[in-house]
């Protein structure tokens, strides 16, 4: 079943380079269109500045495109009723690169994970405690972490908390924007394995946005390559690629220790 349909998205930002200069429209996305099936992990790769994060924000309903529409479970994100918007806020979640900045540093891990339940569910205190316990088990974090503050955790632990928070309301789709890019290779591998296990167990779909073609290939069922705001190539699982933009991303992998770069 189709979970997400992205139709003919155009997006531009308005810039005024210097005071008194005329406003310029900078086109960031042009005619971007694709769909995502339930249970699928779709990779979106491209060089920095190719428009990946802008597309991610549009899919999440955080920004409105100039043209085009996004249908999530058949609901047009920009014409949704308040009831539909609530459904989307539960079923469509995100994990971003900078995990630390997505936390309120004054909240404990318990408070961070409790928030979605307070906002969306009617659980009592004991039920919330049980749910938070389950979430920590899901992302393989120790229960003792609940009293810690984000600053006391490692980057890998922070990203696990982020994933746990994204999972709290049992979403259908998680948009992961450079979600593992700031982690070292070994942590990247463990987080990818965790995401894959969760995908199977919870029947999740992912949009995995990254500049790293190798990690994306390892993670995704299918990859879309972006260049200058356009989708230029689709790569099937294990498939070959021939577009220069894909080749460039391939050549950008310059491992100091090639064996460490291997996700196999
Ligand atoms: P990527 O995630 O692939 O690195 P982005 O979507 O972040 O790319 O950015 C694509 C282009 O859009 C860049 O040229 C960037 O400078 C521009 N851009 C992104 N967000 C804004 C904004 N809020 N205002 C103006 N320009 C922006
Ligand atoms: Mg980005």
Coordinates of C-alpha atoms and ligand atoms in Angstrom, one line a residue:
X1 CA 0.0 0.0 0.0
X2 CA 1.2 3.5 -0.8
X3 CA 2.1 5.4 2.3
X4 CA 3.4 8.6 0.9
X5 CA 3.0 10.4 -2.4
X6 CA 5.1 13.4 -3.2
X7 CA 3.8 15.1 -6.3
X8 CA 5.6 17.7 -8.5
X9 CA 7.2 19.7 -5.7
X10 CA 8.8 23.1 -6.6
X11 CA 10.4 25.1 -3.8
X12 CA 12.3 28.4 -3.8
X13 CA 13.7 30.7 -1.2
X14 CA 13.8 34.4 -1.6
X15 CA 17.1 36.1 -1.0
X16 CA 18.2 39.7 -0.9
X17 CA 22.0 39.4 -1.3
X18 CA 22.7 43.0 -0.1
X19 CA 20.8 45.9 1.2
X20 CA 19.0 47.8 -1.6
X21 CA 19.6 44.9 -4.0
X22 CA 16.6 43.3 -5.6
X23 CA 15.2 40.2 -4.1
X24 CA 16.2 37.0 -5.9
X25 CA 14.3 33.8 -6.0
X26 CA 16.6 30.8 -5.5
X27 CA 15.1 27.6 -6.8
X28 CA 15.8 24.7 -4.4
X29 CA 13.6 21.9 -5.6
X30 CA 12.2 21.3 -9.1
X31 CA 9.4 18.9 -10.0
X32 CA 10.3 16.4 -7.3
X33 CA 8.0 13.4 -7.3
X34 CA 8.1 9.9 -5.9
X35 CA 6.1 7.6 -3.8
X36 CA 6.8 5.3 -0.8
X37 CA 5.3 2.0 0.0
X38 CA 4.4 0.8 3.5
X39 CA 7.4 -1.0 5.1
X40 CA 9.9 0.4 2.6
X41 CA 13.1 2.2 3.4
X42 CA 13.7 4.8 0.8
X43 CA 17.1 6.5 0.7
X44 CA 17.6 10.0 -0.6
X45 CA 21.2 10.9 -1.3
X46 CA 22.9 14.0 -2.7
X47 CA 25.7 16.4 -2.1
X48 CA 25.4 19.1 0.5
X49 CA 23.1 21.8 -0.7
X50 CA 21.3 19.6 -3.2
X51 CA 18.0 20.2 -1.4
X52 CA 17.6 17.0 0.7
X53 CA 16.7 18.7 4.0
X54 CA 14.3 21.1 2.4
X55 CA 12.6 18.1 0.8
X56 CA 12.6 16.4 4.2
X57 CA 11.0 19.4 5.9
X58 CA 8.3 19.6 3.2
X59 CA 7.5 15.9 3.6
X60 CA 7.2 16.5 7.4
X61 CA 4.8 19.4 6.7
X62 CA 7.2 21.9 8.3
X63 CA 7.5 23.9 5.2
X64 CA 5.0 24.5 2.4
X65 CA 6.2 24.2 -1.2
X66 CA 5.5 26.7 -3.9
X67 CA 3.9 24.0 -6.1
X68 CA 2.9 20.4 -5.7
X69 CA 1.5 18.3 -2.9
X70 CA 2.4 15.7 -0.3
X71 CA -0.2 13.0 0.5
X72 CA 0.5 11.0 3.6
X73 CA -1.9 8.0 3.9
X74 CA -4.0 9.8 1.3
X75 CA -4.2 13.0 3.3
X76 CA -2.9 16.2 1.7
X77 CA -0.6 17.7 4.4
X78 CA -1.5 21.2 3.4
X79 CA -5.2 20.8 3.4
X80 CA -5.6 18.6 6.4
X81 CA -8.4 19.1 8.9
X82 CA -7.2 19.4 12.6
X83 CA -8.2 15.8 13.2
X84 CA -6.1 14.7 10.2
X85 CA -3.2 16.8 11.3
X86 CA -3.2 15.1 14.7
X87 CA -3.1 11.7 12.9
X88 CA -0.1 12.9 10.8
X89 CA 1.7 14.2 13.9
X90 CA 1.5 10.7 15.4
X91 CA 2.2 8.6 12.4
X92 CA 5.0 10.8 10.8
X93 CA 8.1 11.3 12.9
X94 CA 11.6 12.7 12.4
X95 CA 15.1 12.2 13.6
X96 CA 17.6 14.8 12.7
X97 CA 21.4 14.9 12.7
X98 CA 22.0 17.1 15.7
X99 CA 20.4 15.1 18.4
X100 CA 21.6 17.2 21.3
X101 CA 19.9 20.4 19.9
X102 CA 16.6 18.7 19.5
X103 CA 16.4 18.2 23.3
X104 CA 15.5 20.6 26.0
X105 CA 18.7 20.3 28.1
X106 CA 16.8 21.0 31.3
X107 CA 14.7 17.9 30.9
X108 CA 15.7 14.4 32.1
X109 CA 15.6 11.5 29.6
X110 CA 12.4 10.4 31.5
X111 CA 10.8 13.8 30.9
X112 CA 11.8 13.8 27.2
X113 CA 10.3 10.4 26.6
X114 CA 7.2 11.1 28.7
X115 CA 6.3 14.2 26.6
X116 CA 4.7 12.4 23.6
X117 CA 2.5 10.4 25.9
X118 CA 1.4 13.4 27.9
X119 CA 0.5 15.2 24.6
X120 CA -1.2 12.4 22.8
X121 CA -2.3 9.6 25.1
X122 CA -4.4 9.3 28.2
X123 CA -2.1 7.0 30.2
X124 CA -1.8 7.2 33.9
X125 CA 1.6 7.5 35.6
X126 CA 2.2 3.8 36.0
X127 CA 1.3 3.2 32.3
X128 CA 3.6 5.9 31.2
X129 CA 6.4 4.4 33.3
X130 CA 5.8 1.1 31.7
X131 CA 5.8 2.6 28.2
X132 CA 9.1 4.5 28.8
X133 CA 10.6 1.2 30.1
X134 CA 9.6 -0.5 26.9
X135 CA 10.9 2.3 24.7
X136 CA 14.3 2.1 26.4
X137 CA 14.4 -1.7 25.8
X138 CA 13.5 -1.1 22.2
X139 CA 16.5 1.1 21.6
X140 CA 18.8 -1.0 23.9
X141 CA 19.4 1.7 26.5
X142 CA 19.8 0.9 30.2
X143 CA 16.8 1.8 32.4
X144 CA 19.2 3.7 34.7
X145 CA 19.5 6.4 32.0
X146 CA 16.1 7.9 32.9
X147 CA 17.5 10.3 35.5
X148 CA 20.3 11.6 33.2
X149 CA 20.3 14.9 31.3
X150 CA 21.1 14.8 27.5
X151 CA 24.5 16.5 28.1
X152 CA 25.5 13.5 30.3
X153 CA 25.0 11.0 27.4
X154 CA 27.3 10.1 24.5
X155 CA 26.3 11.0 20.9
X156 CA 25.2 7.4 20.3
X157 CA 23.0 7.3 23.4
X158 CA 21.5 10.7 22.5
X159 CA 20.6 9.4 19.1
X160 CA 19.0 6.3 20.6
X161 CA 16.9 8.6 22.9
X162 CA 15.9 10.5 19.8
X163 CA 14.9 7.3 18.0
X164 CA 13.0 6.2 21.2
X165 CA 11.1 9.4 21.2
X166 CA 10.2 9.1 17.6
X167 CA 8.9 5.6 18.2
X168 CA 6.8 6.5 21.2
X169 CA 3.5 7.0 19.3
X170 CA 4.0 4.0 17.1
X171 CA 4.5 5.9 13.9
X172 CA 4.2 4.5 10.4
X173 CA 7.0 6.6 8.8
X174 CA 10.2 8.1 10.2
X175 CA 12.2 10.7 8.2
X176 CA 15.8 10.3 9.2
X177 CA 17.8 13.4 8.1
X178 CA 21.6 12.7 8.4
X179 CA 20.5 10.9 11.6
X180 CA 23.7 8.9 11.9
X181 CA 26.1 11.2 10.1
X182 CA 27.7 12.7 13.2
X183 CA 28.5 9.3 14.7
X184 CA 31.6 7.3 14.2
X185 CA 31.7 4.3 11.9
X186 CA 31.1 1.7 14.5
X187 CA 28.2 3.6 16.1
X188 CA 26.7 4.2 12.6
X189 CA 26.7 0.5 12.0
X190 CA 25.0 -0.4 15.3
X191 CA 22.4 2.3 14.9
X192 CA 21.7 1.1 11.3
X193 CA 21.3 -2.4 12.6
X194 CA 19.0 -1.1 15.4
X195 CA 16.9 0.8 12.8
X196 CA 16.6 -2.3 10.6
X197 CA 15.5 -4.5 13.5
X198 CA 12.9 -1.9 14.6
X199 CA 11.7 -1.6 11.0
X200 CA 10.9 -5.3 10.9
X201 CA 9.5 -5.6 14.4
X202 CA 7.3 -2.5 14.2
X203 CA 6.6 -2.6 10.5
X204 CA 8.0 0.9 10.0
X205 CA 8.9 2.8 6.9
X206 CA 11.8 5.1 6.7
X207 CA 13.1 7.9 4.5
X208 CA 16.8 7.8 5.0
X209 CA 18.4 11.1 4.0
X210 CA 22.1 11.3 3.7
X211 CA 25.2 12.5 1.8
X212 CA 26.7 9.1 2.4
X213 CA 26.0 6.8 -0.5
X214 CA 27.5 3.7 1.1
X215 CA 25.6 3.9 4.4
X216 CA 22.4 4.7 2.4
X217 CA 22.9 1.7 0.1
X218 CA 23.4 -0.5 3.2
X219 CA 20.2 0.8 4.8
X220 CA 17.8 1.3 1.9
X221 CA 15.5 -0.8 -0.3
X222 CA 15.8 1.8 -3.0
X223 CA 17.7 5.1 -3.4
X224 CA 16.8 8.4 -5.1
X225 CA 19.8 10.6 -6.1
X226 CA 19.4 14.4 -5.8
X227 CA 21.3 17.0 -7.6
X228 CA 20.6 20.7 -7.7
X229 CA 17.1 20.2 -6.4
X230 CA 16.1 17.4 -8.9
X231 CA 15.9 13.7 -8.6
X232 CA 18.3 12.5 -11.2
X233 CA 18.6 8.7 -10.7
X234 CA 16.8 5.8 -8.9
X235 CA 19.0 3.0 -7.7
X236 CA 17.5 -0.4 -6.9
X237 CA 18.7 -2.5 -4.0
X238 CA 22.2 -3.7 -4.9
X239 CA 21.7 -2.1 -8.3
X240 CA 24.2 -0.1 -10.4
X241 CA 24.3 3.6 -11.0
X242 CA 25.4 5.6 -13.9
X243 CA 24.5 9.2 -13.4
X244 CA 27.5 11.5 -12.8
X245 CA 26.0 12.7 -9.6
X246 CA 25.9 9.2 -8.2
X247 CA 29.4 8.5 -9.5
X248 CA 30.6 11.7 -7.7
X249 CA 29.0 10.5 -4.4
X250 CA 30.6 7.1 -4.9
X251 CA 34.0 8.7 -5.5
X252 CA 33.6 10.9 -2.5
X253 CA 34.1 7.9 -0.2
X254 CA 37.7 8.3 0.8
X255 CA 38.2 5.9 3.7
X256 CA 41.4 6.1 5.7
X257 CA 40.9 2.5 6.6
X258 CA 38.9 0.9 3.9
X259 CA 37.9 -2.1 5.9
X260 CA 36.4 0.0 8.6
X261 CA 34.2 1.6 6.0
X262 CA 32.6 -1.7 5.1
X263 CA 29.1 -2.2 6.4
X264 CA 29.1 -5.8 5.5
Ligands
LIG1 P1 21.0 19.6 1.8 O1 20.2 19.1 2.9 O2 21.0 18.7 0.6 O3 22.4 19.9 2.2 P2 19.3 21.9 1.9 O4 17.9 21.5 1.6 O5 19.7 22.2 3.3 O6 20.3 20.9 1.2 O7 19.6 23.3 1.1 C1 19.3 23.4 -0.3 C2 19.6 24.8 -0.7 O8 18.6 25.6 -0.2 C3 20.9 25.4 -0.3 O9 21.4 26.2 -1.3 C4 20.5 26.3 0.9 O10 21.4 27.3 1.1 C5 19.1 26.7 0.6 N1 18.3 26.9 1.8 C6 17.9 26.0 2.6 N2 17.1 26.5 3.6 C7 17.0 27.8 3.3 C8 16.3 28.9 3.9 N3 15.5 28.7 5.0 N4 16.4 30.1 3.3 C9 17.2 30.3 2.2 N5 17.8 29.3 1.6 C10 17.7 28.1 2.1
LIG2 MG1 20.8 18.6 4.9

